[in-house]
PDB file of C-alpha atoms in Angstrom:
ATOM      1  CA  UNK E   1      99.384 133.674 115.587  1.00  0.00           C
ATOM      2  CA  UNK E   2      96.466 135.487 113.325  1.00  0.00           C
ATOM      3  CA  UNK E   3      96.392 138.578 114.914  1.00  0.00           C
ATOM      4  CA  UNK E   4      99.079 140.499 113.091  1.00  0.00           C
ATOM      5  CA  UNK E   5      99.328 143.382 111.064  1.00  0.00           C
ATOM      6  CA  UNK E   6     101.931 143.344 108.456  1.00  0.00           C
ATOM      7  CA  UNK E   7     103.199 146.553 107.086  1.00  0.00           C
ATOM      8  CA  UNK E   8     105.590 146.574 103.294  1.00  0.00           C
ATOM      9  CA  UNK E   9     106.973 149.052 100.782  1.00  0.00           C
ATOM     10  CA  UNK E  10     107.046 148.779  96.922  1.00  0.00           C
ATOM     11  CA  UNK E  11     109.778 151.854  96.725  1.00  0.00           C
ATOM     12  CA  UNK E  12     109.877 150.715  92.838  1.00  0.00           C
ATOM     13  CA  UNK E  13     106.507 151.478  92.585  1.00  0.00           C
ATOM     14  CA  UNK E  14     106.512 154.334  95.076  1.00  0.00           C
ATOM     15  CA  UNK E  15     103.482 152.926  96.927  1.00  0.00           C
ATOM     16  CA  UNK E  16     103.412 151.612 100.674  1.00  0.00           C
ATOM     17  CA  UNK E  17     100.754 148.524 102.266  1.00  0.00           C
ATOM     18  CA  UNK E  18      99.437 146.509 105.104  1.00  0.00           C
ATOM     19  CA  UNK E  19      97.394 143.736 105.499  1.00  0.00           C
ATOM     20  CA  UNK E  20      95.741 142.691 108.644  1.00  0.00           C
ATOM     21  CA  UNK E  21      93.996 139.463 110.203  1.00  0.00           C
ATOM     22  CA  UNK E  22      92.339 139.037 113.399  1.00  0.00           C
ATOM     23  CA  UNK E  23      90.650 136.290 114.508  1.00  0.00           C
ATOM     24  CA  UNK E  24      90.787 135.910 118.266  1.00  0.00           C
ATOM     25  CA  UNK E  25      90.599 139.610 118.971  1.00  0.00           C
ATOM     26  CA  UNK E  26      87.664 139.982 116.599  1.00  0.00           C
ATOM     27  CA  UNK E  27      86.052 137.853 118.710  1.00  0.00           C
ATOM     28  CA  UNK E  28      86.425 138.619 121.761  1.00  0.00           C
ATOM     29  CA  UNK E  29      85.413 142.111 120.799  1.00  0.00           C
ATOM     30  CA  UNK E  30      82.275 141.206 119.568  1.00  0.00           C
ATOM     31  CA  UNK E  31      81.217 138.733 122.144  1.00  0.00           C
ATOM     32  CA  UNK E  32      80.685 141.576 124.637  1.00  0.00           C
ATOM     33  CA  UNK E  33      77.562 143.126 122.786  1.00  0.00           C
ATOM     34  CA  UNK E  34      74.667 141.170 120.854  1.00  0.00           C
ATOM     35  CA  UNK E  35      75.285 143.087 117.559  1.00  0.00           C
ATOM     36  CA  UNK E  36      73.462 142.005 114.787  1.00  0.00           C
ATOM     37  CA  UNK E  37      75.104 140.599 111.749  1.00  0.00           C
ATOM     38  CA  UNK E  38      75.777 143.269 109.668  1.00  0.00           C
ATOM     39  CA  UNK E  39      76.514 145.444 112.376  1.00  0.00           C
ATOM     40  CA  UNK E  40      79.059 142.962 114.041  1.00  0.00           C
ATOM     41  CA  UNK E  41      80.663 142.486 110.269  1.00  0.00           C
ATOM     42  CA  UNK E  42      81.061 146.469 110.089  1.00  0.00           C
ATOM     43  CA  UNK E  43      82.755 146.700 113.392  1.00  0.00           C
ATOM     44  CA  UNK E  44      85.489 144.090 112.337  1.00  0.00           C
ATOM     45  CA  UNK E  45      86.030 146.127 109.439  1.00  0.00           C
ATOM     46  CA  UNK E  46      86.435 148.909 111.280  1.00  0.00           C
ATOM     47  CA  UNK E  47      88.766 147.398 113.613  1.00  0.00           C
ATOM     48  CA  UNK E  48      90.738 146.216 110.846  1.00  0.00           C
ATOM     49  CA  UNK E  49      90.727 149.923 108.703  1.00  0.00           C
ATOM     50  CA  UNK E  50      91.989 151.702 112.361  1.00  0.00           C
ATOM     51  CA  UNK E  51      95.043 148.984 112.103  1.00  0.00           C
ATOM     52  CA  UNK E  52      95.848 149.151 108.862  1.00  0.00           C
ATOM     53  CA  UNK E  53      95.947 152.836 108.695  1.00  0.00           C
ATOM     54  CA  UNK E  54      98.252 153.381 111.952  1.00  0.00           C
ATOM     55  CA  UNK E  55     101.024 151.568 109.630  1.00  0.00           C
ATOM     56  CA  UNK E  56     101.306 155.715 108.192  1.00  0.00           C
ATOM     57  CA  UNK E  57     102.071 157.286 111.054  1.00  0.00           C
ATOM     58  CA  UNK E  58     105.443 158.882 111.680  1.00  0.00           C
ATOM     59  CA  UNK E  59     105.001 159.226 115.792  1.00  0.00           C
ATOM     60  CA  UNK E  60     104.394 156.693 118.345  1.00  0.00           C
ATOM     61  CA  UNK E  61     100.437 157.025 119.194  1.00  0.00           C
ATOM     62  CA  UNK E  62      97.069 155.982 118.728  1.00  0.00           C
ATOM     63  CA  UNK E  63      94.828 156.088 115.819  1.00  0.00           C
ATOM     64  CA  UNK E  64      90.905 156.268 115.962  1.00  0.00           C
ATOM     65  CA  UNK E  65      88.018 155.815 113.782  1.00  0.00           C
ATOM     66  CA  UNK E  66      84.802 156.673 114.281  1.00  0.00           C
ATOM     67  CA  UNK E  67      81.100 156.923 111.965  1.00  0.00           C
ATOM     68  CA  UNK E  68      78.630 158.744 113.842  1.00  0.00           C
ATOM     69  CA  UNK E  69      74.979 160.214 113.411  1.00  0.00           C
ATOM     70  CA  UNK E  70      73.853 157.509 111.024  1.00  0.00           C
ATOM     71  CA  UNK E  71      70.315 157.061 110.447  1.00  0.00           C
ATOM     72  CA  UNK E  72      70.124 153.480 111.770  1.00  0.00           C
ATOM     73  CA  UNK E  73      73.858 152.877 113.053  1.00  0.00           C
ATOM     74  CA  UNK E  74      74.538 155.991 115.762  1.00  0.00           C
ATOM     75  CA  UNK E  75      78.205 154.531 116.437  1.00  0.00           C
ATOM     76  CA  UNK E  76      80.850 152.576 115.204  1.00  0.00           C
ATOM     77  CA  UNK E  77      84.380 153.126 116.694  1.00  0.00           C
ATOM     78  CA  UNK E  78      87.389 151.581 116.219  1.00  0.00           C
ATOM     79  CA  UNK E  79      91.079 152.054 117.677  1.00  0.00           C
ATOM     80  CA  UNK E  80      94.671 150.859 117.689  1.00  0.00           C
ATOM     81  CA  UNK E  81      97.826 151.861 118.929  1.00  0.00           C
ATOM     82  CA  UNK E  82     101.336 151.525 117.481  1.00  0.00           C
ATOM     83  CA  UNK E  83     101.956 148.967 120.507  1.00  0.00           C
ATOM     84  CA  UNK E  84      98.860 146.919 118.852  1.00  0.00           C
ATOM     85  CA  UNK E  85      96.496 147.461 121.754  1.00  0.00           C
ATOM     86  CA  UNK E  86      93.037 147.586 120.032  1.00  0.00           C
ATOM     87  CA  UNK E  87      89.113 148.260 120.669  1.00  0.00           C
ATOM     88  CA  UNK E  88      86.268 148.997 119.467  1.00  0.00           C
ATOM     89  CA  UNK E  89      82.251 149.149 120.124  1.00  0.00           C
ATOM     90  CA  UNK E  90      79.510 150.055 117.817  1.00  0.00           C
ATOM     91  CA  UNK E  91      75.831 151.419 119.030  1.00  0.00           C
ATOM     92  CA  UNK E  92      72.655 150.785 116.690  1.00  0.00           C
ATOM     93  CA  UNK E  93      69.885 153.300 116.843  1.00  0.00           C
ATOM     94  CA  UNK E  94      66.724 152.285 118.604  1.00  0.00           C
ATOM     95  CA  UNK E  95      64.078 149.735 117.070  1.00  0.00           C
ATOM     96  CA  UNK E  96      66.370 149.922 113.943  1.00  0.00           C
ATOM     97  CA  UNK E  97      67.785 146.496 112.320  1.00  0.00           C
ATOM     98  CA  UNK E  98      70.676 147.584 110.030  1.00  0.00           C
ATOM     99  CA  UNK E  99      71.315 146.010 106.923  1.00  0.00           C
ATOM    100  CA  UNK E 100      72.967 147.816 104.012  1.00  0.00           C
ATOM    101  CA  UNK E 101      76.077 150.201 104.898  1.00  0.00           C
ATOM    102  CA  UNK E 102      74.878 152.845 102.621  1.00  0.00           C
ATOM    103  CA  UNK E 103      71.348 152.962 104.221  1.00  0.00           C
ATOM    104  CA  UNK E 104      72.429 152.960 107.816  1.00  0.00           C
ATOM    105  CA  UNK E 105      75.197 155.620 107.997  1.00  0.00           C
ATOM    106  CA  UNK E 106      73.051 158.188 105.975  1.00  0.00           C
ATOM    107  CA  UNK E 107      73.648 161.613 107.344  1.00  0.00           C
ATOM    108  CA  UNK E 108      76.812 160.302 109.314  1.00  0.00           C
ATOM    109  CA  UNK E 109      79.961 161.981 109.549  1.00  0.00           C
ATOM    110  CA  UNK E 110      83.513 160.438 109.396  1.00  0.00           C
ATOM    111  CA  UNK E 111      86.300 161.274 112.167  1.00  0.00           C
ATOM    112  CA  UNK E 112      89.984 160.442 112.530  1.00  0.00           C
ATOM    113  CA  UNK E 113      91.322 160.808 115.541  1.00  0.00           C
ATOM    114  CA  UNK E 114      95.441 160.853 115.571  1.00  0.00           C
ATOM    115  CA  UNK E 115      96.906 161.202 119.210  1.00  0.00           C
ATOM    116  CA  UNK E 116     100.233 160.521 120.142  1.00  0.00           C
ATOM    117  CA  UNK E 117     101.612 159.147 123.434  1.00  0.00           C
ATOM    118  CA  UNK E 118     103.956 162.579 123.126  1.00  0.00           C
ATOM    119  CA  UNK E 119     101.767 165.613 121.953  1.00  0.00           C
ATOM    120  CA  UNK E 120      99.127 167.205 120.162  1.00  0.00           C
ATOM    121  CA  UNK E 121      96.370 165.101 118.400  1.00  0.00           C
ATOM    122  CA  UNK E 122      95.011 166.079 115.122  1.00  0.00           C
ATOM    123  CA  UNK E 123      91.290 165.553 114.527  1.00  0.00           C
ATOM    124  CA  UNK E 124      89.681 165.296 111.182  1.00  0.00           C
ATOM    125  CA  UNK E 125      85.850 165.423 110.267  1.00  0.00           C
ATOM    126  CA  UNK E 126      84.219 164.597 107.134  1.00  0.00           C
ATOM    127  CA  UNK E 127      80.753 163.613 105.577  1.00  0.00           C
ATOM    128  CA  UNK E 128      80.536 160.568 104.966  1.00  0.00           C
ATOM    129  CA  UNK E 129      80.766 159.114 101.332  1.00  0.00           C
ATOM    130  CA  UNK E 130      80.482 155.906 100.281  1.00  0.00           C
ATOM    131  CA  UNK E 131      78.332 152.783  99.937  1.00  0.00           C
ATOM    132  CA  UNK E 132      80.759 150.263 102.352  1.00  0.00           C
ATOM    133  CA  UNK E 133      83.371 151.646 104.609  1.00  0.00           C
ATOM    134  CA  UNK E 134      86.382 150.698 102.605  1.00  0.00           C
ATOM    135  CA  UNK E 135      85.078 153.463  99.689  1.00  0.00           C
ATOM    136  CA  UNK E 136      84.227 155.867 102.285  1.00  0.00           C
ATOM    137  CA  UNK E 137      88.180 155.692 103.835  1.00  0.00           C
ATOM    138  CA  UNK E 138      89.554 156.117  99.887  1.00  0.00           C
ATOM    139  CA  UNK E 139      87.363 158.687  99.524  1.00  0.00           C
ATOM    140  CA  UNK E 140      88.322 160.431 102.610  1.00  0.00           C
ATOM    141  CA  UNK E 141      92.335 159.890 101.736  1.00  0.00           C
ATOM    142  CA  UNK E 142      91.367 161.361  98.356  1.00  0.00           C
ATOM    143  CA  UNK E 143      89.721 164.617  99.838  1.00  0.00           C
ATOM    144  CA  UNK E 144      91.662 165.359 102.623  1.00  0.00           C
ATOM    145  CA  UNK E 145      94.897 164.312 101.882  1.00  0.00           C
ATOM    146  CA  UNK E 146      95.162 163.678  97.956  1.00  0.00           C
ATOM    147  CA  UNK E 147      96.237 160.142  98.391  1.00  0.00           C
ATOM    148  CA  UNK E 148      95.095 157.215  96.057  1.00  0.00           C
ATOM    149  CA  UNK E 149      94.402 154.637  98.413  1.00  0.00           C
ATOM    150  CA  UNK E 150      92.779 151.440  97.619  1.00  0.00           C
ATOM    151  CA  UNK E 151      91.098 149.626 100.716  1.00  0.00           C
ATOM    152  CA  UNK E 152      89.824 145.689 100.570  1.00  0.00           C
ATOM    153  CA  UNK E 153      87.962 145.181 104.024  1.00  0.00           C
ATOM    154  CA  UNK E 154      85.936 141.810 104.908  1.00  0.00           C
ATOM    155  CA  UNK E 155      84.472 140.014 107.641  1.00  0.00           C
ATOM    156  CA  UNK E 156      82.467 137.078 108.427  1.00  0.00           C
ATOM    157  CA  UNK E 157      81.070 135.091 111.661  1.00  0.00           C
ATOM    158  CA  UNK E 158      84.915 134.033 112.872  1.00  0.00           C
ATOM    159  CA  UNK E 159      87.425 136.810 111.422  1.00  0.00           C
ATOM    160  CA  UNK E 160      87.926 139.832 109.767  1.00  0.00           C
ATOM    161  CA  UNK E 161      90.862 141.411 107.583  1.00  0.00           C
ATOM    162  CA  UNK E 162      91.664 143.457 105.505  1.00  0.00           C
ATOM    163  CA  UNK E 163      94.360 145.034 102.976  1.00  0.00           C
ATOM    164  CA  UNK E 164      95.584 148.450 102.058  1.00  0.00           C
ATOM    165  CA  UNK E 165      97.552 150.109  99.292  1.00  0.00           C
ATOM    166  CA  UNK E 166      98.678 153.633  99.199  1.00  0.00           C
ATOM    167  CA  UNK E 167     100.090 155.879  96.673  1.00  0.00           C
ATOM    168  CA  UNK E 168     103.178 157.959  98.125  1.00  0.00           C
ATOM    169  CA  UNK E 169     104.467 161.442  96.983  1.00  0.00           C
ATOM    170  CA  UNK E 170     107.025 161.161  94.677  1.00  0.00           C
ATOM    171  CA  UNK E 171     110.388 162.243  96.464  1.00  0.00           C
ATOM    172  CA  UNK E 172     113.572 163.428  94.975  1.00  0.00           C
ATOM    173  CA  UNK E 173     116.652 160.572  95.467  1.00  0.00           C
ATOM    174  CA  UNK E 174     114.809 157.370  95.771  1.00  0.00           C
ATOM    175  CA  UNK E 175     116.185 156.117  92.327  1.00  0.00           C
ATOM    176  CA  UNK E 176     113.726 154.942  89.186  1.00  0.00           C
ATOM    177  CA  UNK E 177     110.245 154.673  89.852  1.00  0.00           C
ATOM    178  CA  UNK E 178     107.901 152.460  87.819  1.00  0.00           C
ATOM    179  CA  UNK E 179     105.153 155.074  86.171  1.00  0.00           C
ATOM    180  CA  UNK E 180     102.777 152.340  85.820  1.00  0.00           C
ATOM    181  CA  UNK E 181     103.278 151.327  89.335  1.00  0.00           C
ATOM    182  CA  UNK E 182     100.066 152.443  90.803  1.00  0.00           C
ATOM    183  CA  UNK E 183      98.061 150.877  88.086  1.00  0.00           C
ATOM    184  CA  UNK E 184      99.694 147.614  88.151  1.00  0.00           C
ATOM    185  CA  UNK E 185      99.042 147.498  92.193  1.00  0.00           C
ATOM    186  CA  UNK E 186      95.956 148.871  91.670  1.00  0.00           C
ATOM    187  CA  UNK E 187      94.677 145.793  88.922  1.00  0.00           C
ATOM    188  CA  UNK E 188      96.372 143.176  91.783  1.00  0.00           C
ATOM    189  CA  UNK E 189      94.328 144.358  94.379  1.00  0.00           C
ATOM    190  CA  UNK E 190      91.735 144.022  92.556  1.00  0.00           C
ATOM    191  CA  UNK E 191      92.429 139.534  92.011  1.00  0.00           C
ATOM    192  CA  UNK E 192      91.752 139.695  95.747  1.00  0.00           C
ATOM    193  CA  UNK E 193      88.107 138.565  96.759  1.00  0.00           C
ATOM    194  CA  UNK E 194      86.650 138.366 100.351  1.00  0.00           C
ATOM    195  CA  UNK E 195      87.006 134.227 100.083  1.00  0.00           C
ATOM    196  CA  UNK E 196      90.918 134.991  99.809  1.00  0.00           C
ATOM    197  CA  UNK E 197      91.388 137.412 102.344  1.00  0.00           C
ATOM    198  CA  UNK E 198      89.918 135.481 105.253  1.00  0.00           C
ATOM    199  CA  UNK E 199      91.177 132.192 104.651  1.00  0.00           C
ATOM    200  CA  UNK E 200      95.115 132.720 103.490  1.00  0.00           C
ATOM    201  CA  UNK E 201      97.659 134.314 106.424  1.00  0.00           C
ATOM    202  CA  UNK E 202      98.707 138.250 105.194  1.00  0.00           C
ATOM    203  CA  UNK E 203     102.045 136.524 104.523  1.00  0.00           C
ATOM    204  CA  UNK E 204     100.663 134.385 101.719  1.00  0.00           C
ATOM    205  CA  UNK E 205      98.542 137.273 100.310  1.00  0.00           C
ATOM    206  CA  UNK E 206     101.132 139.614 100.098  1.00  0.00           C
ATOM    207  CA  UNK E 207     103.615 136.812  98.170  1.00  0.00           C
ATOM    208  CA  UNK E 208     100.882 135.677  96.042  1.00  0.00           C
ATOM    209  CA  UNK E 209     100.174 139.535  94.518  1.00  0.00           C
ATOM    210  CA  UNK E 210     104.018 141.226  95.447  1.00  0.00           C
ATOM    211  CA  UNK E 211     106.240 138.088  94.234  1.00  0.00           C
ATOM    212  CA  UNK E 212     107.713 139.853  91.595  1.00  0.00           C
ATOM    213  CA  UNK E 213     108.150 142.708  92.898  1.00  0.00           C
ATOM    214  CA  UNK E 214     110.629 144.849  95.115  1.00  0.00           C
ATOM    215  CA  UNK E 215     109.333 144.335  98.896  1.00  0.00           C
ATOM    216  CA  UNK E 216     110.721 145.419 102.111  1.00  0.00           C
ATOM    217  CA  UNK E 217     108.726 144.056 104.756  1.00  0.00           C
ATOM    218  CA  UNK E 218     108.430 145.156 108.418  1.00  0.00           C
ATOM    219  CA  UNK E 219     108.401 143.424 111.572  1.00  0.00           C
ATOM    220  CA  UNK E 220     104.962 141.979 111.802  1.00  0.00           C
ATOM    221  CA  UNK E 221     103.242 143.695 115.048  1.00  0.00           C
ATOM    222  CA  UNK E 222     101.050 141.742 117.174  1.00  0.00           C
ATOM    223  CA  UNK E 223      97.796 142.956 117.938  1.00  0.00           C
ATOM    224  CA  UNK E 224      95.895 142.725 121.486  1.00  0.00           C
ATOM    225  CA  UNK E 225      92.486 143.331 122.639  1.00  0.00           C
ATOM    226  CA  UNK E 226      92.810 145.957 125.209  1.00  0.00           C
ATOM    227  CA  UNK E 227      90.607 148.470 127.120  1.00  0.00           C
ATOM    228  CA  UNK E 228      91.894 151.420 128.701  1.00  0.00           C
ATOM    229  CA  UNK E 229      89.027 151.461 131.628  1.00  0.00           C
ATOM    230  CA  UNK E 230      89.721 151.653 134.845  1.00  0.00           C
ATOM    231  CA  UNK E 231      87.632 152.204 138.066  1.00  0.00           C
ATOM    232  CA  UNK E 232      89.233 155.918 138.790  1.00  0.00           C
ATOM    233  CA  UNK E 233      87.920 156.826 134.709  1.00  0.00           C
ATOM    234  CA  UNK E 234      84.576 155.156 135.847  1.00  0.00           C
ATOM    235  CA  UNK E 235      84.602 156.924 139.010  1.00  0.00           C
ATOM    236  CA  UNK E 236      84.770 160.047 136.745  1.00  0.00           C
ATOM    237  CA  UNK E 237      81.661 158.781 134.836  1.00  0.00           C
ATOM    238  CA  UNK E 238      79.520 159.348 138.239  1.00  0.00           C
ATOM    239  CA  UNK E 239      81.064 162.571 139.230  1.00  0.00           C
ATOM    240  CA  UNK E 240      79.921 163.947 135.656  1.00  0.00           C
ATOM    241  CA  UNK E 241      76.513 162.631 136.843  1.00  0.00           C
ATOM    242  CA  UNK E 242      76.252 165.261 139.206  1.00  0.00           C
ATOM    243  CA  UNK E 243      76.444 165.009 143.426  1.00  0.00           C
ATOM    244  CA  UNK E 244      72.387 164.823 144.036  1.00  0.00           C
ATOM    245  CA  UNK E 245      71.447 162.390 141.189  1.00  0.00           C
ATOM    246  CA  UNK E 246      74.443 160.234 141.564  1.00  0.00           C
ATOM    247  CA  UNK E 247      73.914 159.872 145.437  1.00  0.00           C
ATOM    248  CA  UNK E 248      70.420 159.768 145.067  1.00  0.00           C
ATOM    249  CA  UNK E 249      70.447 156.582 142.560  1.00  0.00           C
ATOM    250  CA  UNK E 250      73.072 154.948 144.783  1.00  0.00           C
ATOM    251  CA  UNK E 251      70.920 155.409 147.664  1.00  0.00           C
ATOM    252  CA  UNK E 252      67.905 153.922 146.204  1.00  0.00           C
ATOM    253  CA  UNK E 253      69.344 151.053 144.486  1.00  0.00           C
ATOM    254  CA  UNK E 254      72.352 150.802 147.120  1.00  0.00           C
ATOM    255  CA  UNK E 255      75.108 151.361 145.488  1.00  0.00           C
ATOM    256  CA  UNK E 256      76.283 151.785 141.637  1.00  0.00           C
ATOM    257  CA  UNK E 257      77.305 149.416 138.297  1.00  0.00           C
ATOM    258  CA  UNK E 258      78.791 150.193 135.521  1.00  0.00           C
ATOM    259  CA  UNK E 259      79.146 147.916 132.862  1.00  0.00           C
ATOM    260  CA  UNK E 260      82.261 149.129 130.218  1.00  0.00           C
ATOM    261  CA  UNK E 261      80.957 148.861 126.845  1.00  0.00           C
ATOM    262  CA  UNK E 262      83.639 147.959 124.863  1.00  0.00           C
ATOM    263  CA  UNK E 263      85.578 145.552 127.229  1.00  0.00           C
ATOM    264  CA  UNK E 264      82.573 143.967 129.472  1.00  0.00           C
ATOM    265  CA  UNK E 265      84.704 144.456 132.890  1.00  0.00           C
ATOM    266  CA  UNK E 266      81.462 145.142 135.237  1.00  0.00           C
ATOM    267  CA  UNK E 267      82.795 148.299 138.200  1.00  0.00           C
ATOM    268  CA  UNK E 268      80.341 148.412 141.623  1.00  0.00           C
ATOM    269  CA  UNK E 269      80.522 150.863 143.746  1.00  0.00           C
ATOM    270  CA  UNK E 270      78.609 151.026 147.161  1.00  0.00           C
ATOM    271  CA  UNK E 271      76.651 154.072 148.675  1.00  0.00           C
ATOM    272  CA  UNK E 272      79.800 155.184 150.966  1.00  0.00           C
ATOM    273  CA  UNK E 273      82.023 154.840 147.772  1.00  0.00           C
ATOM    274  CA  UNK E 274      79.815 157.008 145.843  1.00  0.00           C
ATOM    275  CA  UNK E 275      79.781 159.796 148.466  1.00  0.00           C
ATOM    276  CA  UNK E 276      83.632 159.425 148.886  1.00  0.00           C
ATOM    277  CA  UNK E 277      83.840 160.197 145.218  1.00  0.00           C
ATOM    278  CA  UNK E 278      82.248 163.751 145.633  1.00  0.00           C
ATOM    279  CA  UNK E 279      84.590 164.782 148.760  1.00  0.00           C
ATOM    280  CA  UNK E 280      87.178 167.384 148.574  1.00  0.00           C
ATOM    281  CA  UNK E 281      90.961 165.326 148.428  1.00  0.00           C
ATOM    282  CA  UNK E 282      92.970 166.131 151.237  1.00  0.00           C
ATOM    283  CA  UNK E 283      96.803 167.051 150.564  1.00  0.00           C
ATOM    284  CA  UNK E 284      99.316 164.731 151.631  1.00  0.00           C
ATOM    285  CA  UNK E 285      96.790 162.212 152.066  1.00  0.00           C
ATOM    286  CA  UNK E 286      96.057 163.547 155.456  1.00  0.00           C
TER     287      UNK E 286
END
């Protein structure tokens, strides 16, 4: 199986990692919207940064990217749980044909979204800085949370992956940690080229640049392609709509479609099932 995401420690070194490949899910995500090239490329990225980063958290939850306001690319979103359900969906602006990162999230801001199954979720906002996304996620690590993090992300026409490196806190009673650590993790990383990462399994990356080192590895997770629609959250979609305009377009065109962007699943609804929607419930189902 391709789609895994394999999380390790180097406690020597004091740093933590994951590495990520998804082929099947990549593509099914993209088949559901004609994105062009570079656009499609960035989304697998993105999809690969939202499940390489959930690897940090300390709760059971969700973790969500999202770039948004860019002057040709309005949306790109990307999620994954710590169950490895994962989607995403990007939105171009209008007549606008993306082709350089930098150019087409100018003016965008960054968002992390952390929500877990059990609690409050923590938001956090940032300009975007960066000329490709994996430099504007170190960048963001650096600001907000004063983390070294090195980020290798990659896609082309049949997968995308990616690999992640993070420098830890150093924490009293782990035993002897190698100074030069980061540096020497850092100068691995950087042996890695695009070619690499989308043609060898995480399993031989990680032995190829972590051989000699101290490694405890995780249970690889498996990661699915899975939507959280459902007709009673698209039944909310035309009650936001408003009672006259939402029964006045199902009148006219006799009833109502909506398509879900990010999984494809088409929801119709009839004229009588759009007025039901706007009726009082009745306790007890009476």
């Amino acid at each position: 199986m391709s789609d895994l995401l394999h999380a390790f420690a180097l406690p020597r070194l004091n740093v933590r990692g994951a590495a990520v490949r998804l082929t099947d899910g990549f593509r099914e995500i993209v088949s559901h919207q004609p994105y062009p090239p570079s656009v499609r490329g960035w989304l697998g990225e993105a999809l690969c940064a939202a499940a390489l980063l959930i690897t940090g958290l300390k709760f059971q939850g969700r973790l969500s990217v999202q770039l948004q306001g860019g002057a040709e690319l309005a949306l790109l979103y990307a999620e994954c749980s710590s169950n490895g359900d994962c989607r995403g969906i990007a939105r171009v602006v209008e007549d606008a044909a993306p082709q350089e990162f930098e150019a087409a999230t100018r003016g965008a801001v960054m968002v992390v979204t952390l929500e877990p199954f059990q609690g409050e979720r923590y938001q956090g906002i940032v300009e975007l800085q960066g000329a490709t996304l994996a430099e504007c996620f170190e960048n963001y690590f650096l600001r907000s949370e004063q983390l070294p993090t090195r980020l290798l992300l990659c896609a082309d026409d049949l997968s995308t992956a990616g690999l992640l490196i993070q420098k830890l806190p150093i924490l009293g009673g782990i035993g002897a940690v190698d100074s030069d650590g980061w540096n020497r993790c850092e100068h691995l990383v950087s042996t890695v080229d695009p070619k690499e990462l989308l043609s060898i399994s995480s399993e031989q990356l990680l032995h190829r640049l972590f051989h000699q080192e101290e490694r405890f590895d995780r249970t690889p997770l498996p990661l699915h392609i899975r939507c959280r629609c459902s007709r009673e959250k698209v039944g909310d979609v035309l009650r936001r709509l408003g009672h006259d305009e939402a029964i006045a377009t199902a009148r006219e065109s006799g009833g109502a479609e909506i398509t879900c962007e990010f999984c494809g699943k088409i929801y119709r609804f009839d004229a009588i099932e759009v007025e039901l929607l706007f009726r009082p419930s009745v306790p007890g189902g009476q």
